[in-house]
């Protein structure tokens, strides 16, 4: 591992005319994130021109970017360990935490780590249960897994099957993890258009699950337009086998065939049409939620968890292509939304794209009660240009709990991991980073950090290709967070860190 001078990373990558062809094809397709995140199958590769390959080789030779697979980082981050993939070769996805365990999603199933010693995580279990994306969360003795690919049935031995067939299944799976070494599959709930991601609203007796999905099609019997809301599942803790959909709140009412969300192209070129939500983050202590819904960002009241209600809605038809995820600050007076420009499979961290697209959008929350509004303040994007063979865009992150500060760690695929400060909504700044050099120098292969989260003093990252990483952040600005200890963390169910 080496430290790299940041200054040379801001200059020239991505400005070659050869890169323009790639970008033209990216934007010509309109909302390039029609299927954001890698698909249910082998990691896709994209060819690049010879001039782009030459530019990448030149940049490496001149030290402007790290060499292939080389690790670089700021002085205040230490890379403790990497645990490669093992029995689950698919795409690594999201993370959840409970006690001394980390739960790592993978398109082939999920893996449970004992992280009681963060420098030496141990595999406790690996569960084969294929189905994109296998977005994962935990609550008490229950583990929840999203399936967003059409399967032959709801079993863990299912195979792919066209969504045009009525018998196909996709939705939520529930496991009993009271014995971490032997998870037991206990329930399945089919949901409209599957479950791309999900969010827990836990209560003492029940767990409500907000299921985000999108991209309906008239040819899909179980996913027809309009698909303008979310599925809400109620899971009784004492009888999870009775889990069932209890409501489908419409978040984008409208008279058209697709509801009332962002119409996308041609009205708003390069912007995704809203046909559902990609991700929802809840802040139960404040009865609030923020939804990242393709072409729209929304603020919701969840006082009635079975019937969340939209209290404000915003669009950015200039710089946001696909509203991907959301993070509240601790005081619940800000939301960070991410734009997954290019669906996570494109090189967008370069001079050609610039600092305002494929970035975070920081919004202040003004007003009170149901009159609260989202007010845009600024964008944040990592300052280090990446190679045009590196998929890079804003992705999943979490707060770093320090009183009086708004700090966040975030994954950027092959852009690595960034720690940044948005205490001043109008002037966010990076304070630490970790990344690897390009996985390849002759084509784009989807790789890099899918999720990077702070949990009980350490940063944990699930790298799509490389496996499970643990990092230690040592900085006077973030060190107070080491005193905060949680028993459980699902990042999309944000805790009150200081309660």
PDB file of N, CA, C and O in Angstrom, residues 200-203 206-210 230-233 246-247 249 282 287 301-309:
ATOM      1  N   UNK A 200     -35.957  -1.917   6.399  1.00  0.00           N
ATOM      2  CA  UNK A 200     -36.698  -2.391   7.565  1.00  0.00           C
ATOM      3  C   UNK A 200     -37.186  -1.223   8.417  1.00  0.00           C
ATOM      4  O   UNK A 200     -36.459  -0.263   8.657  1.00  0.00           O
ATOM      5  N   UNK A 201     -38.438  -1.338   8.885  1.00  0.00           N
ATOM      6  CA  UNK A 201     -38.969  -0.467   9.927  1.00  0.00           C
ATOM      7  C   UNK A 201     -39.321  -1.399  11.088  1.00  0.00           C
ATOM      8  O   UNK A 201     -40.424  -1.942  11.154  1.00  0.00           O
ATOM      9  N   UNK A 202     -38.365  -1.635  11.995  1.00  0.00           N
ATOM     10  CA  UNK A 202     -38.579  -2.644  13.034  1.00  0.00           C
ATOM     11  C   UNK A 202     -39.410  -2.126  14.205  1.00  0.00           C
ATOM     12  O   UNK A 202     -39.254  -0.993  14.655  1.00  0.00           O
ATOM     13  N   UNK A 203     -40.314  -2.955  14.674  1.00  0.00           N
ATOM     14  CA  UNK A 203     -41.064  -2.714  15.898  1.00  0.00           C
ATOM     15  C   UNK A 203     -40.867  -3.908  16.819  1.00  0.00           C
ATOM     16  O   UNK A 203     -40.245  -4.908  16.446  1.00  0.00           O
ATOM     17  N   UNK A 206     -43.365  -6.756  15.374  1.00  0.00           N
ATOM     18  CA  UNK A 206     -43.349  -6.945  13.926  1.00  0.00           C
ATOM     19  C   UNK A 206     -42.187  -6.195  13.288  1.00  0.00           C
ATOM     20  O   UNK A 206     -41.667  -5.226  13.856  1.00  0.00           O
ATOM     21  N   UNK A 207     -41.819  -6.641  12.107  1.00  0.00           N
ATOM     22  CA  UNK A 207     -40.880  -5.903  11.275  1.00  0.00           C
ATOM     23  C   UNK A 207     -41.607  -5.560   9.978  1.00  0.00           C
ATOM     24  O   UNK A 207     -42.126  -6.446   9.293  1.00  0.00           O
ATOM     25  N   UNK A 208     -41.685  -4.261   9.686  1.00  0.00           N
ATOM     26  CA  UNK A 208     -42.223  -3.850   8.394  1.00  0.00           C
ATOM     27  C   UNK A 208     -41.066  -3.757   7.400  1.00  0.00           C
ATOM     28  O   UNK A 208     -39.975  -3.298   7.746  1.00  0.00           O
ATOM     29  N   UNK A 209     -41.324  -4.210   6.189  1.00  0.00           N
ATOM     30  CA  UNK A 209     -40.308  -4.195   5.139  1.00  0.00           C
ATOM     31  C   UNK A 209     -40.841  -3.373   3.970  1.00  0.00           C
ATOM     32  O   UNK A 209     -41.885  -3.697   3.398  1.00  0.00           O
ATOM     33  N   UNK A 210     -40.123  -2.287   3.654  1.00  0.00           N
ATOM     34  CA  UNK A 210     -40.452  -1.484   2.480  1.00  0.00           C
ATOM     35  C   UNK A 210     -39.665  -2.041   1.297  1.00  0.00           C
ATOM     36  O   UNK A 210     -38.432  -2.034   1.301  1.00  0.00           O
ATOM     37  N   UNK A 230     -44.556   1.329  -3.547  1.00  0.00           N
ATOM     38  CA  UNK A 230     -43.713   0.301  -2.925  1.00  0.00           C
ATOM     39  C   UNK A 230     -44.617  -0.744  -2.273  1.00  0.00           C
ATOM     40  O   UNK A 230     -45.749  -0.454  -1.878  1.00  0.00           O
ATOM     41  N   UNK A 231     -44.111  -1.954  -2.147  1.00  0.00           N
ATOM     42  CA  UNK A 231     -44.799  -2.995  -1.393  1.00  0.00           C
ATOM     43  C   UNK A 231     -44.385  -2.901   0.071  1.00  0.00           C
ATOM     44  O   UNK A 231     -43.194  -2.729   0.373  1.00  0.00           O
ATOM     45  N   UNK A 232     -45.344  -3.015   0.976  1.00  0.00           N
ATOM     46  CA  UNK A 232     -45.064  -3.034   2.408  1.00  0.00           C
ATOM     47  C   UNK A 232     -45.408  -4.422   2.946  1.00  0.00           C
ATOM     48  O   UNK A 232     -46.556  -4.870   2.831  1.00  0.00           O
ATOM     49  N   UNK A 233     -44.408  -5.087   3.491  1.00  0.00           N
ATOM     50  CA  UNK A 233     -44.574  -6.428   4.050  1.00  0.00           C
ATOM     51  C   UNK A 233     -44.566  -6.334   5.573  1.00  0.00           C
ATOM     52  O   UNK A 233     -43.741  -5.616   6.155  1.00  0.00           O
ATOM     53  N   UNK A 246     -49.022  -6.107   3.127  1.00  0.00           N
ATOM     54  CA  UNK A 246     -50.199  -5.524   3.771  1.00  0.00           C
ATOM     55  C   UNK A 246     -50.657  -4.231   3.095  1.00  0.00           C
ATOM     56  O   UNK A 246     -51.766  -3.765   3.349  1.00  0.00           O
ATOM     57  N   UNK A 247     -49.815  -3.651   2.251  1.00  0.00           N
ATOM     58  CA  UNK A 247     -50.241  -2.447   1.530  1.00  0.00           C
ATOM     59  C   UNK A 247     -49.306  -2.184   0.361  1.00  0.00           C
ATOM     60  O   UNK A 247     -48.198  -2.716   0.292  1.00  0.00           O
ATOM     61  N   UNK A 249     -48.610   1.442  -0.953  1.00  0.00           N
ATOM     62  CA  UNK A 249     -48.851   2.888  -1.035  1.00  0.00           C
ATOM     63  C   UNK A 249     -48.342   3.468  -2.349  1.00  0.00           C
ATOM     64  O   UNK A 249     -47.203   3.235  -2.751  1.00  0.00           O
ATOM     65  N   UNK A 282     -34.938   5.008   6.106  1.00  0.00           N
ATOM     66  CA  UNK A 282     -35.854   5.477   7.148  1.00  0.00           C
ATOM     67  C   UNK A 282     -35.061   5.937   8.362  1.00  0.00           C
ATOM     68  O   UNK A 282     -33.967   5.447   8.646  1.00  0.00           O
ATOM     69  N   UNK A 287     -39.615   9.482  12.608  1.00  0.00           N
ATOM     70  CA  UNK A 287     -40.766   9.136  11.764  1.00  0.00           C
ATOM     71  C   UNK A 287     -40.610   9.666  10.350  1.00  0.00           C
ATOM     72  O   UNK A 287     -41.560  10.102   9.709  1.00  0.00           O
ATOM     73  N   UNK A 301     -43.314  10.894   5.531  1.00  0.00           N
ATOM     74  CA  UNK A 301     -43.663  10.646   6.926  1.00  0.00           C
ATOM     75  C   UNK A 301     -44.003   9.168   7.067  1.00  0.00           C
ATOM     76  O   UNK A 301     -44.761   8.613   6.261  1.00  0.00           O
ATOM     77  N   UNK A 302     -43.434   8.507   8.099  1.00  0.00           N
ATOM     78  CA  UNK A 302     -43.750   7.096   8.340  1.00  0.00           C
ATOM     79  C   UNK A 302     -44.376   6.922   9.727  1.00  0.00           C
ATOM     80  O   UNK A 302     -44.186   5.893  10.377  1.00  0.00           O
ATOM     81  N   UNK A 303     -45.114   7.937  10.169  1.00  0.00           N
ATOM     82  CA  UNK A 303     -45.819   7.806  11.450  1.00  0.00           C
ATOM     83  C   UNK A 303     -46.723   6.587  11.445  1.00  0.00           C
ATOM     84  O   UNK A 303     -46.869   5.903  12.451  1.00  0.00           O
ATOM     85  N   UNK A 304     -47.373   6.334  10.315  1.00  0.00           N
ATOM     86  CA  UNK A 304     -48.118   5.101  10.102  1.00  0.00           C
ATOM     87  C   UNK A 304     -47.264   4.230   9.194  1.00  0.00           C
ATOM     88  O   UNK A 304     -47.248   4.424   7.980  1.00  0.00           O
ATOM     89  N   UNK A 305     -46.519   3.264   9.751  1.00  0.00           N
ATOM     90  CA  UNK A 305     -45.542   2.533   8.931  1.00  0.00           C
ATOM     91  C   UNK A 305     -46.160   1.729   7.794  1.00  0.00           C
ATOM     92  O   UNK A 305     -45.478   1.440   6.812  1.00  0.00           O
ATOM     93  N   UNK A 306     -47.434   1.371   7.908  1.00  0.00           N
ATOM     94  CA  UNK A 306     -48.068   0.633   6.824  1.00  0.00           C
ATOM     95  C   UNK A 306     -48.474   1.543   5.672  1.00  0.00           C
ATOM     96  O   UNK A 306     -48.747   1.068   4.572  1.00  0.00           O
ATOM     97  N   UNK A 307     -48.505   2.845   5.940  1.00  0.00           N
ATOM     98  CA  UNK A 307     -48.956   3.794   4.926  1.00  0.00           C
ATOM     99  C   UNK A 307     -48.083   5.044   4.912  1.00  0.00           C
ATOM    100  O   UNK A 307     -48.508   6.122   5.318  1.00  0.00           O
ATOM    101  N   UNK A 308     -46.831   4.921   4.469  1.00  0.00           N
ATOM    102  CA  UNK A 308     -45.973   6.112   4.387  1.00  0.00           C
ATOM    103  C   UNK A 308     -46.573   7.142   3.453  1.00  0.00           C
ATOM    104  O   UNK A 308     -47.221   6.805   2.457  1.00  0.00           O
ATOM    105  N   UNK A 309     -46.333   8.423   3.781  1.00  0.00           N
ATOM    106  CA  UNK A 309     -46.945   9.523   3.033  1.00  0.00           C
ATOM    107  C   UNK A 309     -45.877  10.497   2.554  1.00  0.00           C
ATOM    108  O   UNK A 309     -45.046  10.960   3.333  1.00  0.00           O
TER     109      UNK A 309
END
